[in-house]
Coordinates of C-alpha atoms in Angstrom, one line a residue:
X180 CA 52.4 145.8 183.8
X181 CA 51.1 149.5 185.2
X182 CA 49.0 149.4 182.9
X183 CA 46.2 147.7 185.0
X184 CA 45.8 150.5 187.4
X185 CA 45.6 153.4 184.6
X186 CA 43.1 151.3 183.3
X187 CA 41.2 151.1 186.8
X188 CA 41.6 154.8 186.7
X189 CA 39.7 154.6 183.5
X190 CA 36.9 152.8 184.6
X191 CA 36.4 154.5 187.7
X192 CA 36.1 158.3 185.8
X193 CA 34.0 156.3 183.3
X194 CA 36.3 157.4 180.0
X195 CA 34.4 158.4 176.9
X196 CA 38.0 156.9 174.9
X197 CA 37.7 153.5 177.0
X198 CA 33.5 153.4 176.5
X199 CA 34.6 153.6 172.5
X200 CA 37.3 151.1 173.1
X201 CA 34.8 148.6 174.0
X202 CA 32.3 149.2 171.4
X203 CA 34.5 148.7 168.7
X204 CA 35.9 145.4 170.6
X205 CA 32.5 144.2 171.0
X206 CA 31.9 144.9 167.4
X207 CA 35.1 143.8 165.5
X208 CA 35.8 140.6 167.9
X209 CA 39.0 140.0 170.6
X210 CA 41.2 138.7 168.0
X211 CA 41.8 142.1 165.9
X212 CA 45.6 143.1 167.1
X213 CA 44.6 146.4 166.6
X214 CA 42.3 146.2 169.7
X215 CA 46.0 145.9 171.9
X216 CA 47.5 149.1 170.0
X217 CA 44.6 150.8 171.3
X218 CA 44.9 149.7 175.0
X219 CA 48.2 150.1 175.1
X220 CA 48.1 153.7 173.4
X221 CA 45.4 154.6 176.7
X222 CA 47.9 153.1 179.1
X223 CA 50.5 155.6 177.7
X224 CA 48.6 158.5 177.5
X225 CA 47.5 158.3 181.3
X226 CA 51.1 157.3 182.1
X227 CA 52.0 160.9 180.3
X228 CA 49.6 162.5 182.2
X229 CA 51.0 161.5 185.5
X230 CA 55.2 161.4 183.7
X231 CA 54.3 165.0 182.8
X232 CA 53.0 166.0 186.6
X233 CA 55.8 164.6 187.8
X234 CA 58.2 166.8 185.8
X235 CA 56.5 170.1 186.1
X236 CA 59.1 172.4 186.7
X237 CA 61.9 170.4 185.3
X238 CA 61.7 170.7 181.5
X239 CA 63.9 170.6 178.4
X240 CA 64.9 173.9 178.5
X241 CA 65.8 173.5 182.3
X242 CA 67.6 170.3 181.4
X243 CA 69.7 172.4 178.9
X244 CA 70.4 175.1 180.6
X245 CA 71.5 173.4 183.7
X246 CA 73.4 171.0 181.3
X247 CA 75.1 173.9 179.4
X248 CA 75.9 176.5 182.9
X249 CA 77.9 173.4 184.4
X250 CA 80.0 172.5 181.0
X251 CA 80.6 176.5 180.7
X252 CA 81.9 176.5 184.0
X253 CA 83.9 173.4 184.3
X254 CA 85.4 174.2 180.8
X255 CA 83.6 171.2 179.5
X256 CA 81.7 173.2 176.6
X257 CA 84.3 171.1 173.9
X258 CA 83.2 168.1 175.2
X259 CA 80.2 166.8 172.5
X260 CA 79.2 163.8 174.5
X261 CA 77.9 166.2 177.6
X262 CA 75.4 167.7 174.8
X263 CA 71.9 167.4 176.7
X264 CA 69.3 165.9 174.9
X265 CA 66.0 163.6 175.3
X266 CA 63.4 161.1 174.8
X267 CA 60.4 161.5 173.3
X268 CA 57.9 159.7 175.7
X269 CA 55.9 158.0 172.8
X270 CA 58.6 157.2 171.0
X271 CA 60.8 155.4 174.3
X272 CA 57.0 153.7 175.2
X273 CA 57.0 152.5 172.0
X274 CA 60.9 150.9 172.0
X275 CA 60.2 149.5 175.4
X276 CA 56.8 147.8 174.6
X277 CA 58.9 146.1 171.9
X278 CA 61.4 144.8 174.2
X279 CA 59.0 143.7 176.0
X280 CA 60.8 143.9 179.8
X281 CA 59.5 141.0 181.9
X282 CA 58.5 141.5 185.4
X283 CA 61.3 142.0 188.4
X284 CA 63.8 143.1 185.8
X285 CA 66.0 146.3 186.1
X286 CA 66.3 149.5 183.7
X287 CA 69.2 151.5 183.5
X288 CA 69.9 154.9 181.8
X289 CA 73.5 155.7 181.0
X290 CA 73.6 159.5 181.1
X291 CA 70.3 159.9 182.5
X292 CA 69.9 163.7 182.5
X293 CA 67.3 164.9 184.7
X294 CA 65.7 161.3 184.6
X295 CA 62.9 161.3 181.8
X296 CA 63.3 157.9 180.4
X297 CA 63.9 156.2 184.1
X298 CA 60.6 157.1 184.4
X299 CA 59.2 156.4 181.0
X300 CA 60.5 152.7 182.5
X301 CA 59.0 153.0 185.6
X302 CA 55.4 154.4 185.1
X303 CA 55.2 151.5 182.0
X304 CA 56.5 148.6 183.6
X305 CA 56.9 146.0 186.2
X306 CA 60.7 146.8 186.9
X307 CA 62.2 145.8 190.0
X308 CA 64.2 148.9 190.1
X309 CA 64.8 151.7 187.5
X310 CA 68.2 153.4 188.2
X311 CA 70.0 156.5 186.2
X312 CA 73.3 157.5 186.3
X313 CA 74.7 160.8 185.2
X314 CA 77.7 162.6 185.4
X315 CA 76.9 166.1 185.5
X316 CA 75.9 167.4 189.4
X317 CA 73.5 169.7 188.4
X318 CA 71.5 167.3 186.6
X319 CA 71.9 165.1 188.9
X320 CA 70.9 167.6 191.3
X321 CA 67.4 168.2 189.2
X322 CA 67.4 164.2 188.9
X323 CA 67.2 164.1 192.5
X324 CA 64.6 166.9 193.3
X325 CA 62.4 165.0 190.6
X326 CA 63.3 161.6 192.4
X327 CA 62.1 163.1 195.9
X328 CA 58.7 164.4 194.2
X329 CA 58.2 160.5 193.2
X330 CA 58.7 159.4 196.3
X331 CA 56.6 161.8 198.6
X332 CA 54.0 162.5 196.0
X333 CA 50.8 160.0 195.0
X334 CA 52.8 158.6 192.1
X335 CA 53.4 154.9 193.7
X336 CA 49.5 154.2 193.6
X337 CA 49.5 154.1 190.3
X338 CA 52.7 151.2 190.0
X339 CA 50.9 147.8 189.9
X340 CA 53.8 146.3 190.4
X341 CA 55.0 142.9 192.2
X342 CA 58.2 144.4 193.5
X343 CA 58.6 148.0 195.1
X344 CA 59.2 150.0 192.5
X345 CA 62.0 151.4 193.2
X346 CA 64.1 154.3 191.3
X347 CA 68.0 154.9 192.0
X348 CA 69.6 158.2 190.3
X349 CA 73.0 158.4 190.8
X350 CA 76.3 161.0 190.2
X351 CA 78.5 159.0 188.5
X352 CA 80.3 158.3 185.5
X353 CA 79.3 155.7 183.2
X354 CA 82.3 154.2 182.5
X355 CA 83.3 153.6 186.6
X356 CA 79.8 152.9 188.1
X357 CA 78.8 149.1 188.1
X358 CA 75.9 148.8 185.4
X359 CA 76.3 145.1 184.9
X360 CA 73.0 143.7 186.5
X361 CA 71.5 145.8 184.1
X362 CA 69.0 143.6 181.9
X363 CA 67.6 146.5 179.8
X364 CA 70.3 149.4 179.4
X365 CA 69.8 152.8 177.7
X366 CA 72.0 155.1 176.2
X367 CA 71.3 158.4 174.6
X368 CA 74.5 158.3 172.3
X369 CA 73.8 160.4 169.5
X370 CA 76.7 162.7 171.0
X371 CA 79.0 160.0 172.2
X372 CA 82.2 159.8 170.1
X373 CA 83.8 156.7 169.0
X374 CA 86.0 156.3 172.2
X375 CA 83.2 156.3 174.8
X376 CA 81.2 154.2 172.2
X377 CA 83.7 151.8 172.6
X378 CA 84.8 151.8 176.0
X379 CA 80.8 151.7 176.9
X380 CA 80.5 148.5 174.6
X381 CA 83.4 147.0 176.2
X382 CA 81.9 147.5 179.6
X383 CA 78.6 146.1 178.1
X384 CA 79.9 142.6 177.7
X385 CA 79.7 142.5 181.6
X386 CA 76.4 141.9 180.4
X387 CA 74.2 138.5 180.7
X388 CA 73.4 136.9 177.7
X389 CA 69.9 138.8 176.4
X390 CA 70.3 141.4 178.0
X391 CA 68.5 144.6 175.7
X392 CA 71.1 147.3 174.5
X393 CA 69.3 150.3 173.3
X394 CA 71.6 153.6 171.6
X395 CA 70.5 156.6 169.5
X396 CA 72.3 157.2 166.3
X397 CA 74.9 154.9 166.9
X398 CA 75.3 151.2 167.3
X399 CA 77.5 149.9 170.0
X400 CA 80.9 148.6 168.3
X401 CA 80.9 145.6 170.5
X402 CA 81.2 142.1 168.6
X403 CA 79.0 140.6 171.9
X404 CA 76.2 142.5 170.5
X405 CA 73.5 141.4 167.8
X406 CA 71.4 144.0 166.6
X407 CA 67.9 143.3 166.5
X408 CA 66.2 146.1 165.4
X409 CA 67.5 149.8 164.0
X410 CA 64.5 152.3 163.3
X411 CA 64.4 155.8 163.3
X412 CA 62.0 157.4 165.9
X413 CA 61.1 161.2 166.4
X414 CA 62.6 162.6 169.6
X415 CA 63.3 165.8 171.7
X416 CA 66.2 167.3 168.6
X417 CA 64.5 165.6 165.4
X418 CA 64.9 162.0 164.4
X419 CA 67.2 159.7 165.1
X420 CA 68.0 156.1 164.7
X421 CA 67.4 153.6 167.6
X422 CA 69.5 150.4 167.8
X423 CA 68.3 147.2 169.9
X424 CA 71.0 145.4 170.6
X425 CA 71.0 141.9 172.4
X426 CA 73.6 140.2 174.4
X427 CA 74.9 137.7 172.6
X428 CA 75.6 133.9 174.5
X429 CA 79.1 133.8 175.8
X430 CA 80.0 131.6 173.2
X431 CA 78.7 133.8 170.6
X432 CA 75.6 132.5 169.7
X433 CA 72.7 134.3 169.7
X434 CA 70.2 134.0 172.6
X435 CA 67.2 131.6 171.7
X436 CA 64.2 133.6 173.3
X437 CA 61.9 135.7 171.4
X438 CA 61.7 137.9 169.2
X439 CA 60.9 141.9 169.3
X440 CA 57.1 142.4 169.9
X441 CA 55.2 143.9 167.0
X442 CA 54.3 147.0 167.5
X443 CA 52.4 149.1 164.9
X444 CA 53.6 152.2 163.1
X445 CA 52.5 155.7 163.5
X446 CA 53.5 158.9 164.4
X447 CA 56.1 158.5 166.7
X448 CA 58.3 156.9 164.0
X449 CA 60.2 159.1 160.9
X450 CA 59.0 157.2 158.2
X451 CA 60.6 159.5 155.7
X452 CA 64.1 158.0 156.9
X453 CA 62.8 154.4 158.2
X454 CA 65.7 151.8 159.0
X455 CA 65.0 148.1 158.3
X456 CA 65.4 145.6 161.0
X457 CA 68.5 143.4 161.2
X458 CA 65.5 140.9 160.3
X459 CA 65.1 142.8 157.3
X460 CA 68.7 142.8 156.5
X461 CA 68.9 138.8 156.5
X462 CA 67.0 138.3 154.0
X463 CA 69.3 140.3 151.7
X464 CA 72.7 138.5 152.5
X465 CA 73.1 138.4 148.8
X466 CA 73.8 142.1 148.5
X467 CA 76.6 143.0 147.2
X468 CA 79.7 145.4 149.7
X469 CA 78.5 148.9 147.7
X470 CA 75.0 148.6 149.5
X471 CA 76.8 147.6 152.6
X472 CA 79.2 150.7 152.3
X473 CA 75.9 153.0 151.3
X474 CA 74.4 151.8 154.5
X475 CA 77.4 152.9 156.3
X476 CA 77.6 155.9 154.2
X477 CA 74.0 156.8 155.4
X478 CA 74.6 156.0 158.9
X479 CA 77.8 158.5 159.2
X480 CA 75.3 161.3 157.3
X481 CA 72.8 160.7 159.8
X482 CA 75.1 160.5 162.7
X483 CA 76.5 163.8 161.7
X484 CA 73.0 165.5 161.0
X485 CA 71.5 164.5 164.6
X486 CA 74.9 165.9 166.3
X487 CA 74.2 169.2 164.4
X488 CA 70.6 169.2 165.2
X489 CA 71.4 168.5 168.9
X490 CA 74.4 171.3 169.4
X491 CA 72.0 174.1 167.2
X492 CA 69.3 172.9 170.1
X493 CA 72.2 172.9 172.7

């Protein structure tokens, strides 16, 4: 993981946070989990640090308003699924850490905007190549100018990594470019209507078996996909529902590998409006179809209310 050489960083300025860190280590022993929330929480704020240099210049205002000049133009503005929108760094840490991505592995963003959670990915983890794709040339364009800063700036000494590192944003759409070698894909699909849902589902089961499937506000319709987790995070518009989806085996099995790292509450989730886990939802297979329906119920209310919130934003 990156994390080693934000933590060399650390040492080497001699951090006041990491000098408490190890008092309260030394005091409470190596086996309190909490000890791990709290290294991994320094890890992400240095990565911010740097994920937030690196996008000086491009922010969520420029994202939008490069998003929305194009759509005017092009006569797109109907078109709810081009909405710009994005992730909360925290809150994408946080879903990632769960996952859990293993070293040499590769990240992909479907829709990828001006690239902010490509490089949530890439600052937090060993991937062997973190690649976007988005449809819209000027933020692609922005994508690219961030991309270039990456690659001619400092930002590569800080990548402990055992492969190079590499980032690929693309113009493309999502529904023609090859994604399939993907073994963690990302979609921001709180905007998608149901036939891209679909169609992206469908183009999903090119997928291995295991591979991670995470959407926003919507689960993928795909009967390939188990989901593993749904939880509502904070993010760019207001909170929204993540879903972590896992290939399923081709026969239809689920994957025997494990499960979804624990990673403690706290801020970064909406705890007013939490979502159980599928986990959760096992355990209460004896429910009768009106809580089903209500869950379904509550899932099209909160679909509609995070499209609202993102075309007021828009």
């Amino acid at each position: 993981k990156n994390g080693k050489a934000f933590l060399k960083e650390l040492i080497l300025k001699k951090d006041s946070r990491l000098t408490k860190f190890l008092v309260a280590f030394d005091s409470d022993g190596a086996q309190d989990p909490k000890h791990l929330d709290l290294i991994n929480k320094l890890i992400e704020e240095e990565a911010e640090k740097l994920y937030d240099s690196l996008f000086d210049g491009c922010s969520l205002e420029h994202g939008k308003t490069v998003s929305k000049a194009e759509r005017q133009q092009k006569g797109l503005s109907t078109q709810k699924s081009l909405i710009y929108g994005e992730v909360e760094f925290h809150s994408f840490a946080k879903v990632l850490r769960k996952i859990g991505p293993k070293p040499g592995t590769v990240f992909y963003d479907l829709g990828s905007g001006t690239g902010k959670a490509v490089f949530v990915a890439r600052f937090l983890h060993d991937f062997a190549e973190c690649k976007g794709i988005e449809v819209l040339e000027g933020l692609s364009n922005a994508a690219q100018t961030v991309q270039e800063r990456f690659e001619d700036g400092e930002y590569r000494q800080f990548l402990s990594v055992s492969s190079p590192g590499d980032v690929s944003l693309l113009q493309g759409s999502i529904l023609t470019e090859d994604w399939s070698d993907g073994d963690i894909v990302f979609a921001n699909s709180t905007c998608f209507d149901d036939d891209l849902m679909d169609e992206m589902g469908k183009r999903g089961e090119a997928l291995k078996p295991g591979t991670f499937f995470v959407t926003f506000t919507k689960g993928l319709t795909s009967p390939h996909f188990e989901i593993m987790e749904r939880k509502r995070y904070k993010m760019s518009w207001g909170p929204a529902t993540v879903y972590i989806h896992r290939r399923l085996n081709l026969d239809g099995t689920a994957v025997n590998s494990e499960p979804l790292k624990d990673v403690p509450d706290d801020d970064s989730f909406d705890e007013d409006n939490d979502d159980e886990s599928s986990d959760d939802d096992d355990d209460d297979d004896d429910d009768d179809d009106d809580d089903e329906d209500d869950d379904d119920d509550d899932d099209d209310d909160e679909s509609e209310d995070s499209e609202e919130a993102l075309e007021d934003l828009d």
